[in-house]
mmCIF file of C-alpha atoms in Angstrom:
data_model
loop_
_atom_site.group_PDB
_atom_site.id
_atom_site.type_symbol
_atom_site.label_atom_id
_atom_site.label_comp_id
_atom_site.label_asym_id
_atom_site.label_seq_id
_atom_site.Cartn_x
_atom_site.Cartn_y
_atom_site.Cartn_z
ATOM 1 C CA UNK A 1 99.098 26.865 75.238
ATOM 2 C CA UNK A 2 98.501 29.160 72.388
ATOM 3 C CA UNK A 3 100.148 26.734 70.057
ATOM 4 C CA UNK A 4 97.885 23.839 70.985
ATOM 5 C CA UNK A 5 94.713 25.630 70.393
ATOM 6 C CA UNK A 6 95.677 26.618 66.875
ATOM 7 C CA UNK A 7 96.480 23.071 66.016
ATOM 8 C CA UNK A 8 93.257 21.808 67.456
ATOM 9 C CA UNK A 9 91.297 24.398 65.559
ATOM 10 C CA UNK A 10 92.821 23.402 62.325
ATOM 11 C CA UNK A 11 91.877 19.688 62.666
ATOM 12 C CA UNK A 12 88.454 18.668 61.414
ATOM 13 C CA UNK A 13 86.013 17.686 64.194
ATOM 14 C CA UNK A 14 85.469 13.933 64.307
ATOM 15 C CA UNK A 15 81.986 12.792 62.994
ATOM 16 C CA UNK A 16 79.947 10.983 65.599
ATOM 17 C CA UNK A 17 78.264 7.682 64.993
ATOM 18 C CA UNK A 18 74.793 8.178 63.610
ATOM 19 C CA UNK A 19 72.277 5.398 64.203
ATOM 20 C CA UNK A 20 69.939 6.914 61.709
ATOM 21 C CA UNK A 21 72.593 6.938 58.873
ATOM 22 C CA UNK A 22 73.524 3.330 59.742
ATOM 23 C CA UNK A 23 69.929 2.087 59.553
ATOM 24 C CA UNK A 24 69.265 3.988 56.290
ATOM 25 C CA UNK A 25 72.407 2.467 54.650
ATOM 26 C CA UNK A 26 71.348 -1.061 55.750
ATOM 27 C CA UNK A 27 67.885 -0.572 54.371
ATOM 28 C CA UNK A 28 69.192 0.663 51.068
ATOM 29 C CA UNK A 29 71.578 -2.175 50.780
ATOM 30 C CA UNK A 30 68.717 -4.608 51.601
ATOM 31 C CA UNK A 31 66.413 -3.075 48.965
ATOM 32 C CA UNK A 32 69.237 -3.294 46.291
ATOM 33 C CA UNK A 33 69.886 -6.942 47.129
ATOM 34 C CA UNK A 34 66.219 -7.923 47.093
ATOM 35 C CA UNK A 35 65.739 -6.154 43.788
ATOM 36 C CA UNK A 36 68.777 -7.833 42.323
ATOM 37 C CA UNK A 37 67.456 -11.311 43.490
ATOM 38 C CA UNK A 38 64.049 -10.597 41.994
ATOM 39 C CA UNK A 39 65.595 -9.588 38.659
ATOM 40 C CA UNK A 40 67.823 -12.616 38.445
ATOM 41 C CA UNK A 41 64.814 -14.926 39.292
ATOM 42 C CA UNK A 42 62.703 -13.170 36.552
ATOM 43 C CA UNK A 43 65.451 -13.542 33.939
ATOM 44 C CA UNK A 44 65.959 -17.253 34.832
ATOM 45 C CA UNK A 45 62.226 -18.083 34.849
ATOM 46 C CA UNK A 46 61.362 -15.827 31.881
ATOM 47 C CA UNK A 47 57.502 -15.978 32.302
ATOM 48 C CA UNK A 48 55.227 -15.807 29.386
ATOM 49 C CA UNK A 49 51.567 -14.783 29.230
ATOM 50 C CA UNK A 50 48.886 -17.427 29.560
ATOM 51 C CA UNK A 51 46.731 -17.741 26.388
ATOM 52 C CA UNK A 52 42.967 -18.130 26.511
ATOM 53 C CA UNK A 53 40.700 -18.824 23.449
ATOM 54 C CA UNK A 54 36.968 -19.320 23.421
ATOM 55 C CA UNK A 55 36.781 -22.277 21.050
ATOM 56 C CA UNK A 56 33.180 -23.045 20.861
ATOM 57 C CA UNK A 57 29.815 -21.859 22.179
ATOM 58 C CA UNK A 58 26.242 -22.971 21.827
ATOM 59 C CA UNK A 59 22.772 -22.519 23.298
ATOM 60 C CA UNK A 60 20.603 -25.555 23.971
ATOM 61 C CA UNK A 61 16.991 -25.845 25.201
ATOM 62 C CA UNK A 62 16.215 -22.210 24.493
ATOM 63 C CA UNK A 63 12.775 -21.205 25.586
ATOM 64 C CA UNK A 64 11.556 -17.601 26.224
ATOM 65 C CA UNK A 65 7.969 -17.276 27.292
ATOM 66 C CA UNK A 66 6.263 -14.577 29.285
ATOM 67 C CA UNK A 67 9.561 -12.724 29.679
ATOM 68 C CA UNK A 68 11.064 -15.754 31.398
ATOM 69 C CA UNK A 69 14.130 -17.511 29.897
ATOM 70 C CA UNK A 70 15.160 -21.133 30.147
ATOM 71 C CA UNK A 71 18.444 -22.017 28.320
ATOM 72 C CA UNK A 72 21.611 -23.914 28.649
ATOM 73 C CA UNK A 73 24.785 -22.232 27.371
ATOM 74 C CA UNK A 74 27.791 -24.419 26.614
ATOM 75 C CA UNK A 75 31.280 -23.116 26.056
ATOM 76 C CA UNK A 76 34.715 -24.505 25.508
ATOM 77 C CA UNK A 77 37.496 -22.314 26.865
ATOM 78 C CA UNK A 78 41.030 -23.325 25.806
ATOM 79 C CA UNK A 79 43.814 -22.426 28.323
ATOM 80 C CA UNK A 80 47.322 -22.696 27.104
ATOM 81 C CA UNK A 81 50.251 -22.463 29.483
ATOM 82 C CA UNK A 82 53.235 -21.867 27.257
ATOM 83 C CA UNK A 83 55.770 -21.478 30.077
ATOM 84 C CA UNK A 84 58.629 -23.965 30.500
ATOM 85 C CA UNK A 85 59.017 -23.736 34.172
ATOM 86 C CA UNK A 86 55.778 -22.393 35.601
ATOM 87 C CA UNK A 87 52.683 -24.369 36.402
ATOM 88 C CA UNK A 88 49.316 -22.870 37.235
ATOM 89 C CA UNK A 89 46.814 -23.612 39.986
ATOM 90 C CA UNK A 90 43.353 -22.458 39.253
ATOM 91 C CA UNK A 91 41.605 -21.830 42.555
ATOM 92 C CA UNK A 92 38.290 -20.984 40.805
ATOM 93 C CA UNK A 93 36.955 -19.777 37.484
ATOM 94 C CA UNK A 94 33.675 -17.827 37.368
ATOM 95 C CA UNK A 95 31.876 -17.815 34.116
ATOM 96 C CA UNK A 96 29.093 -15.398 33.278
ATOM 97 C CA UNK A 97 26.776 -14.892 30.318
ATOM 98 C CA UNK A 98 25.219 -11.475 29.907
ATOM 99 C CA UNK A 99 22.880 -9.962 27.351
ATOM 100 C CA UNK A 100 22.401 -6.247 27.285
ATOM 101 C CA UNK A 101 23.927 -5.795 30.749
ATOM 102 C CA UNK A 102 21.617 -8.405 32.248
ATOM 103 C CA UNK A 103 23.157 -11.554 33.676
ATOM 104 C CA UNK A 104 21.563 -14.607 31.990
ATOM 105 C CA UNK A 105 23.570 -17.442 33.597
ATOM 106 C CA UNK A 106 26.507 -17.900 36.111
ATOM 107 C CA UNK A 107 28.598 -20.934 37.062
ATOM 108 C CA UNK A 108 31.907 -21.707 38.626
ATOM 109 C CA UNK A 109 34.409 -24.315 37.605
ATOM 110 C CA UNK A 110 36.111 -26.621 40.105
ATOM 111 C CA UNK A 111 39.768 -26.003 40.994
ATOM 112 C CA UNK A 112 42.361 -27.725 38.916
ATOM 113 C CA UNK A 113 46.086 -27.787 38.192
ATOM 114 C CA UNK A 114 47.650 -27.033 34.843
ATOM 115 C CA UNK A 115 51.270 -28.169 34.354
ATOM 116 C CA UNK A 116 53.847 -26.254 32.222
ATOM 117 C CA UNK A 117 53.522 -26.381 28.366
ATOM 118 C CA UNK A 118 50.000 -27.746 28.665
ATOM 119 C CA UNK A 119 46.699 -27.051 26.933
ATOM 120 C CA UNK A 120 43.578 -27.505 29.109
ATOM 121 C CA UNK A 121 39.976 -27.246 27.880
ATOM 122 C CA UNK A 122 37.396 -25.918 30.370
ATOM 123 C CA UNK A 123 33.704 -26.682 29.533
ATOM 124 C CA UNK A 124 31.509 -24.662 31.784
ATOM 125 C CA UNK A 125 27.800 -25.367 31.441
ATOM 126 C CA UNK A 126 25.729 -22.289 32.338
ATOM 127 C CA UNK A 127 21.940 -22.688 32.976
ATOM 128 C CA UNK A 128 19.262 -19.982 32.925
ATOM 129 C CA UNK A 129 16.326 -21.418 34.809
ATOM 130 C CA UNK A 130 13.068 -19.473 34.711
ATOM 131 C CA UNK A 131 15.030 -16.227 34.615
ATOM 132 C CA UNK A 132 12.834 -13.085 34.672
ATOM 133 C CA UNK A 133 13.778 -10.547 32.027
ATOM 134 C CA UNK A 134 12.605 -7.021 31.226
ATOM 135 C CA UNK A 135 10.144 -6.854 28.361
ATOM 136 C CA UNK A 136 12.483 -4.891 26.152
ATOM 137 C CA UNK A 137 15.401 -7.185 26.662
ATOM 138 C CA UNK A 138 13.098 -10.128 26.130
ATOM 139 C CA UNK A 139 11.855 -8.631 22.825
ATOM 140 C CA UNK A 140 15.484 -8.032 21.632
ATOM 141 C CA UNK A 141 16.466 -11.556 22.549
ATOM 142 C CA UNK A 142 13.545 -13.030 20.616
ATOM 143 C CA UNK A 143 14.405 -10.987 17.542
ATOM 144 C CA UNK A 144 17.935 -12.351 17.620
ATOM 145 C CA UNK A 145 16.654 -15.916 18.087
ATOM 146 C CA UNK A 146 14.677 -15.687 14.839
ATOM 147 C CA UNK A 147 17.832 -14.835 12.981
ATOM 148 C CA UNK A 148 19.445 -18.092 14.506
ATOM 149 C CA UNK A 149 22.232 -16.000 15.946
ATOM 150 C CA UNK A 150 22.296 -14.671 19.555
ATOM 151 C CA UNK A 151 25.083 -12.280 20.496
ATOM 152 C CA UNK A 152 25.876 -12.621 24.157
ATOM 153 C CA UNK A 153 28.850 -11.478 26.343
ATOM 154 C CA UNK A 154 30.785 -14.188 28.034
ATOM 155 C CA UNK A 155 33.131 -13.300 30.911
ATOM 156 C CA UNK A 156 35.592 -15.478 32.715
ATOM 157 C CA UNK A 157 37.195 -14.459 35.969
ATOM 158 C CA UNK A 158 39.786 -16.665 37.592
ATOM 159 C CA UNK A 159 41.994 -16.661 40.653
ATOM 160 C CA UNK A 160 45.288 -18.412 39.853
ATOM 161 C CA UNK A 161 48.545 -19.152 41.620
ATOM 162 C CA UNK A 162 51.758 -19.723 39.792
ATOM 163 C CA UNK A 163 54.338 -22.313 40.947
#
């Protein structure tokens, strides 16, 4: 019997099946496979940035009396999708004109689809109708109007989906 115990003591104890180790290994393998699939898809599609340019802007029917503004702002935004395999769905585009941190006009553009390698021109018309302004902002705007050049900030915010 003494000989049997010495042989058993010299053998390594057998590792038991660990459920936690198995789950961790499976999760790690799944993460690696998903990451590899995303990398391959990214390399095949090779997406490029969308290019936006404000081509034109004008102010029509400008009237500022008693610190109330009436004006129509017309802009042409050029959207260029230079991707070969990606199309763009525009769910909405919000356009805003601000002057000295005061919003002058706001409008949304209807949803549209832009195919790959396409140039789309978006022409939002923003209307300020009897907009009350602070006296100091109104005065600054009138000074700029006399110089025939009004500097406003134009912001576009869009929700898009890529296909």
